Tab-separated table of C-alpha atoms in Angstrom:
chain	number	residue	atom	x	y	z
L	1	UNK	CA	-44.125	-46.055	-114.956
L	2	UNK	CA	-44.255	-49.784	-115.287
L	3	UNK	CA	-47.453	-52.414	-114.496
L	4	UNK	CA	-45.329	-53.722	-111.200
L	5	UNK	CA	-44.202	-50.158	-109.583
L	6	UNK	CA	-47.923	-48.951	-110.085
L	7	UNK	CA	-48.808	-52.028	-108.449
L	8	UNK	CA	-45.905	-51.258	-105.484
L	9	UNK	CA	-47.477	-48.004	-104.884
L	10	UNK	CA	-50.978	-49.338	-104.523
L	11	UNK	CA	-49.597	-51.965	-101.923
L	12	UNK	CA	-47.757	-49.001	-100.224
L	13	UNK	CA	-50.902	-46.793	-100.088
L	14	UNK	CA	-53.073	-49.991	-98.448
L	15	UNK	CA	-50.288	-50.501	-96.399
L	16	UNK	CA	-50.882	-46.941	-94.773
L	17	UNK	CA	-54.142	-48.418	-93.362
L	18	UNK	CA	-52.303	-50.786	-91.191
L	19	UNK	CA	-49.691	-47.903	-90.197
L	20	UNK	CA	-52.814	-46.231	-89.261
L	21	UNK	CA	-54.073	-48.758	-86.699
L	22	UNK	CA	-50.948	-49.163	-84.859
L	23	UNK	CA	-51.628	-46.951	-82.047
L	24	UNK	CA	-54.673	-49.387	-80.792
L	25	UNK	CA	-51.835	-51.372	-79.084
L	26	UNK	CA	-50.501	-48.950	-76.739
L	27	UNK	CA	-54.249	-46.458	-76.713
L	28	UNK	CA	-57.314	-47.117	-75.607
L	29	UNK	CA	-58.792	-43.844	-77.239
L	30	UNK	CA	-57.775	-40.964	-79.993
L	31	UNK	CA	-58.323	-37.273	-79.355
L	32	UNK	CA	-61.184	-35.939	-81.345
L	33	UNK	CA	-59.005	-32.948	-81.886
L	34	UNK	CA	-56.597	-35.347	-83.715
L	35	UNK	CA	-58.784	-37.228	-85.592
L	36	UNK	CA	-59.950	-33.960	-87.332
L	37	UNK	CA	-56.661	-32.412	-87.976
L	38	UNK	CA	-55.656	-35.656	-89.438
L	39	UNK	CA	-58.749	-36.045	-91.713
L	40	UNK	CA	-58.437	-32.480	-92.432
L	41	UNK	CA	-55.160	-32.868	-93.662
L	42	UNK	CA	-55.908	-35.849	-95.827
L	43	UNK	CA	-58.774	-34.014	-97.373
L	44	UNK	CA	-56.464	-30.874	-97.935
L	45	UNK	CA	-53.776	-33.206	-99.467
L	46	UNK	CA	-55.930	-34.828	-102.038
L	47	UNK	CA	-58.712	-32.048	-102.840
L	48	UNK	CA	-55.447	-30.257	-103.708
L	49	UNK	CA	-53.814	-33.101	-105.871
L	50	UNK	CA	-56.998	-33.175	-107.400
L	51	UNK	CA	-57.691	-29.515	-108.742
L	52	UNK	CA	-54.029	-28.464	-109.542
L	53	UNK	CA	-52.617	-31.783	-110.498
L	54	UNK	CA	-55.482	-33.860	-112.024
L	55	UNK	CA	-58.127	-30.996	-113.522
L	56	UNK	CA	-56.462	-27.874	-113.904
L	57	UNK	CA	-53.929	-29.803	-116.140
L	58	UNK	CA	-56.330	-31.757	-117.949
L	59	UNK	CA	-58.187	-28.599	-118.666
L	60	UNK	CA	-55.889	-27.049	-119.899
L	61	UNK	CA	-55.025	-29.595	-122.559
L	62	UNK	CA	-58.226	-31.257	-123.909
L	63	UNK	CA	-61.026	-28.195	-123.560
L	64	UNK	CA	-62.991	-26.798	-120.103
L	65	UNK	CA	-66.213	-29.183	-121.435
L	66	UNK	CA	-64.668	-32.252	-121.880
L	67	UNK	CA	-62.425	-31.839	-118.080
L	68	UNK	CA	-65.935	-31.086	-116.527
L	69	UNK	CA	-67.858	-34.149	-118.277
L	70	UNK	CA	-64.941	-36.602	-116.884
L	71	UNK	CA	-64.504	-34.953	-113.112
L	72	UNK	CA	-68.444	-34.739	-112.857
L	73	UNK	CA	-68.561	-38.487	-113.758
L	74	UNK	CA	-66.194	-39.733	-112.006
L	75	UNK	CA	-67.530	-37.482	-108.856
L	76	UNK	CA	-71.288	-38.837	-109.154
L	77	UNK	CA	-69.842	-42.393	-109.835
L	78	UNK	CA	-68.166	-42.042	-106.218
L	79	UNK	CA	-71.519	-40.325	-104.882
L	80	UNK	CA	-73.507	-43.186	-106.004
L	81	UNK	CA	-71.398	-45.749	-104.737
L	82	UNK	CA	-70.782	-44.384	-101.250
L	83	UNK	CA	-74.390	-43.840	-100.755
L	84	UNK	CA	-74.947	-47.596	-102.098
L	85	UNK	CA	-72.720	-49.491	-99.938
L	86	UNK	CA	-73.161	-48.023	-96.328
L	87	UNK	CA	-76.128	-46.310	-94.275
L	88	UNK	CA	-75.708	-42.682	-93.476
L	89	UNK	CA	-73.635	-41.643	-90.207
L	90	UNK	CA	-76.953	-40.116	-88.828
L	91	UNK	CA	-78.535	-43.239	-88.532
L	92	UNK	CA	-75.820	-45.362	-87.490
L	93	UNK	CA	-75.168	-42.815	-84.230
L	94	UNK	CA	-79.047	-42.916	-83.843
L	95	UNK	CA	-78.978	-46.628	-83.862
L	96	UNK	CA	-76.206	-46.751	-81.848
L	97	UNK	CA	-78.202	-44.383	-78.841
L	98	UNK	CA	-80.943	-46.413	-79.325
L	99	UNK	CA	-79.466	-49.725	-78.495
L	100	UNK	CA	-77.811	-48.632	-75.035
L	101	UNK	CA	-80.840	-46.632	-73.850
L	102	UNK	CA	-82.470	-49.742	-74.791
L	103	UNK	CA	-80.473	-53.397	-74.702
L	104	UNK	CA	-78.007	-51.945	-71.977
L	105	UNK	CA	-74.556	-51.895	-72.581
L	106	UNK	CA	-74.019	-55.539	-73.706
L	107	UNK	CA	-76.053	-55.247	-76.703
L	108	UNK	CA	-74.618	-51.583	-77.530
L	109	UNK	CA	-70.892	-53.915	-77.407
L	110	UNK	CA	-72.879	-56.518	-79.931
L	111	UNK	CA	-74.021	-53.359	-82.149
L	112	UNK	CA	-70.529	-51.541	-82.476
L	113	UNK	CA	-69.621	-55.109	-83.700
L	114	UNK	CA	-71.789	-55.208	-86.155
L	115	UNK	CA	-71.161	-51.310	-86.896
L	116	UNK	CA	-67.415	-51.989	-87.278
L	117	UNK	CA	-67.788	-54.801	-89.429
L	118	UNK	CA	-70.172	-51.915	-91.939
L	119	UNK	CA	-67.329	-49.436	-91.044
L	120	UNK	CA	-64.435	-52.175	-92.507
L	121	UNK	CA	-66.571	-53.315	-95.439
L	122	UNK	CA	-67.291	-49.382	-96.661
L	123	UNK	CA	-63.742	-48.956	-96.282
L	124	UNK	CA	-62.701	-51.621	-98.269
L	125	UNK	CA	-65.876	-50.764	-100.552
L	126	UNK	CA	-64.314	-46.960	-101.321
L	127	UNK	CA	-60.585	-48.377	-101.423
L	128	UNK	CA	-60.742	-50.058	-104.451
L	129	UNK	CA	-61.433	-47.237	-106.574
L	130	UNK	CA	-58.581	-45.860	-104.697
L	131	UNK	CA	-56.099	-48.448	-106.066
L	132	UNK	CA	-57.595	-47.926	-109.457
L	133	UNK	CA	-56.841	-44.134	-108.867
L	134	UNK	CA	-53.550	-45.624	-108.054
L	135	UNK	CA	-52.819	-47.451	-111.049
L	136	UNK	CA	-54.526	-45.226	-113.184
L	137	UNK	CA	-52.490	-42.174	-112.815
L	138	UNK	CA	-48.983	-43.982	-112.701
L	139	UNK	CA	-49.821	-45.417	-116.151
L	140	UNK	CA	-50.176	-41.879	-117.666
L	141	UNK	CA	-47.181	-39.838	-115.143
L	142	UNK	CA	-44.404	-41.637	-112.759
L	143	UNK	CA	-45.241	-37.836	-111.211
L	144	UNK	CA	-49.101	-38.354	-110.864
L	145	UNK	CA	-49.131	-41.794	-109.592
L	146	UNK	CA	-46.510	-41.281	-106.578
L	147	UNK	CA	-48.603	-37.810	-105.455
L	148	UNK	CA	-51.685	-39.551	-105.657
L	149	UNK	CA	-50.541	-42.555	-103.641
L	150	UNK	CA	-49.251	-40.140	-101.040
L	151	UNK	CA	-52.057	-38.542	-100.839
L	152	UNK	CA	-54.253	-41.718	-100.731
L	153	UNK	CA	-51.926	-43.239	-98.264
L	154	UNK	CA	-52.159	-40.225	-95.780
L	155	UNK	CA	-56.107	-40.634	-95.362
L	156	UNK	CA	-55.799	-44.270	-95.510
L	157	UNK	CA	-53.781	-43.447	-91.689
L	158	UNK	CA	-56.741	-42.214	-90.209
L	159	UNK	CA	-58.721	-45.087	-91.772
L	160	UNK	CA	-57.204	-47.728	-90.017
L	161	UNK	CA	-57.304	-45.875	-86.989
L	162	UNK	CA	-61.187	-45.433	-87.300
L	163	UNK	CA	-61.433	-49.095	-87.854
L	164	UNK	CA	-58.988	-50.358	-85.413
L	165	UNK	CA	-60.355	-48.910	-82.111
L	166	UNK	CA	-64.109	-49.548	-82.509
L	167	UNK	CA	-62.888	-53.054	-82.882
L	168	UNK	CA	-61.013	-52.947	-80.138
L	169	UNK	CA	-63.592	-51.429	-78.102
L	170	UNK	CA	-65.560	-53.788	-79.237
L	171	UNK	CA	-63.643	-56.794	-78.570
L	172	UNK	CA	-60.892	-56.384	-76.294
L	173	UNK	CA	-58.434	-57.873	-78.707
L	174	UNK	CA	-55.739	-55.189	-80.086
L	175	UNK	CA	-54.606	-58.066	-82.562
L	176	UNK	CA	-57.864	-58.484	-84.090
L	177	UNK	CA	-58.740	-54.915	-84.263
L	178	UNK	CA	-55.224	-54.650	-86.094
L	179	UNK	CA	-56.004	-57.459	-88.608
L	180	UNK	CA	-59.454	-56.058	-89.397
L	181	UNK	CA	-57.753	-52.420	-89.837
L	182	UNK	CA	-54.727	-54.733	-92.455
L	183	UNK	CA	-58.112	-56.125	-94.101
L	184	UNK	CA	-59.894	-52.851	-95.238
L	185	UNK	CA	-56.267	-51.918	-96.979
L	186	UNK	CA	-56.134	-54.961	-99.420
L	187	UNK	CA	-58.850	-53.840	-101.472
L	188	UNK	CA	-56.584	-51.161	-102.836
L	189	UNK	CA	-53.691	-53.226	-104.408
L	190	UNK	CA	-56.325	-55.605	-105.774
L	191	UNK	CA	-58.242	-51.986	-107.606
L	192	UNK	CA	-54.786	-51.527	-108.889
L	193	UNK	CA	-54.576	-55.150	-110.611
L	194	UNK	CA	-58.060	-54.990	-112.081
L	195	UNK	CA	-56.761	-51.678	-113.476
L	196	UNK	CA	-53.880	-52.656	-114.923
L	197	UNK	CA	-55.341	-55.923	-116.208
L	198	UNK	CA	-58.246	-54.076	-118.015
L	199	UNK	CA	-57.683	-50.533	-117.872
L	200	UNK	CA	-54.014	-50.068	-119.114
L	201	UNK	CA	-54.789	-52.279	-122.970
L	202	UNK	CA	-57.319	-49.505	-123.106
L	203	UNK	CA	-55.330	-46.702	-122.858
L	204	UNK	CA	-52.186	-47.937	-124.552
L	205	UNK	CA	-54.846	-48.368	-127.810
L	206	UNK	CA	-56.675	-44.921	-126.867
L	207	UNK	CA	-54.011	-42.629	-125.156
L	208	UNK	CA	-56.578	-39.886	-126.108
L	209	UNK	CA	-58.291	-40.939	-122.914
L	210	UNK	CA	-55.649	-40.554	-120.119
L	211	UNK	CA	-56.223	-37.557	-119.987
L	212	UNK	CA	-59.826	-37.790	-119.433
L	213	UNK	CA	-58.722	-40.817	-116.278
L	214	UNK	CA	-56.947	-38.416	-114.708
L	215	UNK	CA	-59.961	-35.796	-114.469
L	216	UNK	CA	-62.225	-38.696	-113.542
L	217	UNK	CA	-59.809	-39.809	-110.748
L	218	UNK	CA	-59.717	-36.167	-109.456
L	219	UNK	CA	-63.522	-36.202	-109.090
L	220	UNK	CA	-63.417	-39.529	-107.492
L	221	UNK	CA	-60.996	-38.279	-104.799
L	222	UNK	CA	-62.543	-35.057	-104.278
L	223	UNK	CA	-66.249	-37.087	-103.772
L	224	UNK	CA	-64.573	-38.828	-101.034
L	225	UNK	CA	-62.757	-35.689	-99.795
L	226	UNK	CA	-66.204	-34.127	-99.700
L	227	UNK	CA	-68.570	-36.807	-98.774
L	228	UNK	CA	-66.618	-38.608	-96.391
L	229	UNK	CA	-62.937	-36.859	-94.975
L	230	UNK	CA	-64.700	-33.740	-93.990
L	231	UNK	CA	-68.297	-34.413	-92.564
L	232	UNK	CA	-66.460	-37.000	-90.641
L	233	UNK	CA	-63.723	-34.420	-89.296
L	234	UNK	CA	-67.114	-31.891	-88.712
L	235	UNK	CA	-68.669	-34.324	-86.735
L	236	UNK	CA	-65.465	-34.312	-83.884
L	237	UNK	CA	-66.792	-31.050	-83.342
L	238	UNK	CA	-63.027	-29.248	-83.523
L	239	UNK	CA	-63.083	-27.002	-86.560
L	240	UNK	CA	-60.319	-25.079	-85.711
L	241	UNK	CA	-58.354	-28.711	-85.663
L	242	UNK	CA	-60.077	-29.148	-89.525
L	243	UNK	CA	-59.368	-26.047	-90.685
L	244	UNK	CA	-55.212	-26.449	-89.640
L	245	UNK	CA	-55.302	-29.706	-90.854
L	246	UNK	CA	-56.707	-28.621	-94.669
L	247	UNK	CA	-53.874	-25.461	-94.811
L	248	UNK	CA	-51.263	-27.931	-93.760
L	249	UNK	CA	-52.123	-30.357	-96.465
L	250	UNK	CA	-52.516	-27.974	-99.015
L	251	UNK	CA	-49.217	-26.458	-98.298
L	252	UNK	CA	-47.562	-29.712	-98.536
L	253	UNK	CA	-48.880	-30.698	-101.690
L	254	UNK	CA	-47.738	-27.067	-103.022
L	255	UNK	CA	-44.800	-27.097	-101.261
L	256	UNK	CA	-43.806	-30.587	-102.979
L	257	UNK	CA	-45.036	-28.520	-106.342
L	258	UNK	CA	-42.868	-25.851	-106.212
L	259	UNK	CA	-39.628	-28.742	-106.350
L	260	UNK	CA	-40.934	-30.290	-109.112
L	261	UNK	CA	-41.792	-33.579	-106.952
């Protein structure tokens, strides 16, 4: 696959974010039930890409030691830099309590501002690596790169959901709680230029090494299928709604397999 569809399908998978927030013009709230089938089935979709696509592949080609060195570094890469750019969810709901039992509702309005705003920047934060993932995997397969961007843009729905309706709870203002959703999804076609700008004259001089990307991205996506699609579908506190939503994914993404796609 070429430099500018690579780039196409990182636009397509930000894009998804904005798809996402959609609803926050005609809702005022989501199900909880929904939001963890949804994030269930994003986390089936790419934990699934990931192990059967990505490592089991790579594995298979360049040695058990060498797949595990690459998917555990590009997993504790993704660790590191989720727990570097936003606070844990424990303390933002405690924070969150604390402000209405004491500031009273206006200031709890002022602090799901300012939590948004942390909510939009992580996202934006953990959707650049996405885009790399993006461009990344086209490079090496036309194959990899569209089932990674699918996957990618399906939890990239909920996303934008998640960020469009605190902001509009927030503020009042669907529009603006639309744009901010639009915002957190740019970050991923600009991952895929700075990977294509640096990343592809790499390979294209070491194509010993694609093989090792893709088993790097597949750690990446399962840290964020781990550390953030699933405690966040826990916490909706519908497990049964989690637990559909990972067999549907997975049976997509096998489904899709089994036709060569």
């Amino acid at each position: 696959m070429n430099s500018a569809s690579a780039l196409k399908l990182a636009v397509l998978a930000g894009a998804a974010t904005s798809l996402g927030a959609l609803p926050v013009y005609c809702i005022n709230s989501v199900s909880p039930g929904i939001m963890a089938l949804v994030l269930g089935l994003a986390a089936g979709v790419m934990i699934t890409v990931s192990v059967f696509d990505l490592i089991i592949p790579v594995a298979s080609e360049h040695g058990v030691t060498e797949c595990a060195a690459a998917t555990s570094l590009g997993f504790a890469l993704c660790i590191i830099g989720l727990r570097w750019c936003h606070p844990s969810r424990e303390k933002q709901m405690a924070d969150k309590e604390l402000d209405l039992a004491v500031s009273g509702k206006k200031n709890f309005k002022a602090r799901e501002w300012e939590l948004s705003l942390v909510m939009m920047f992580t996202l934006m934060a953990h959707n650049f690596p996405e885009g790399l993932a993006v461009a990344a995997t086209s490079l090496s397969s036309e194959k990899l790169g569209i089932e990674v961007a699918t996957a990618v843009a399906v939890h990239n729905i909920p996303e934008g959901l998640t960020i469009a309706i605190p902001f509009f709870s927030a503020t009042g203002n669907r529009h603006r709680a639309f744009a901010m959703a639009t915002l957190s999804g740019i970050s991923e076609p600009l991952g895929a230029a700075v990977s294509l700008l640096f990343l592809q004259p790499f390979l294209e001089s070491h194509p010993e090494y694609v093989g090792y990307t893709s088993a790097c991205v597949g750690g990446i996506m399962t840290a964020v299928s781990v550390k953030e699609l699933l405690p966040q579908a826990m916490s909706y506190g519908y497990p049964i709604h989690l637990i559909m939503g990972l067999i549907i994914g997975s049976l997509v993404i096998f489904f899709t397999m089994s036709f060569g796609v």
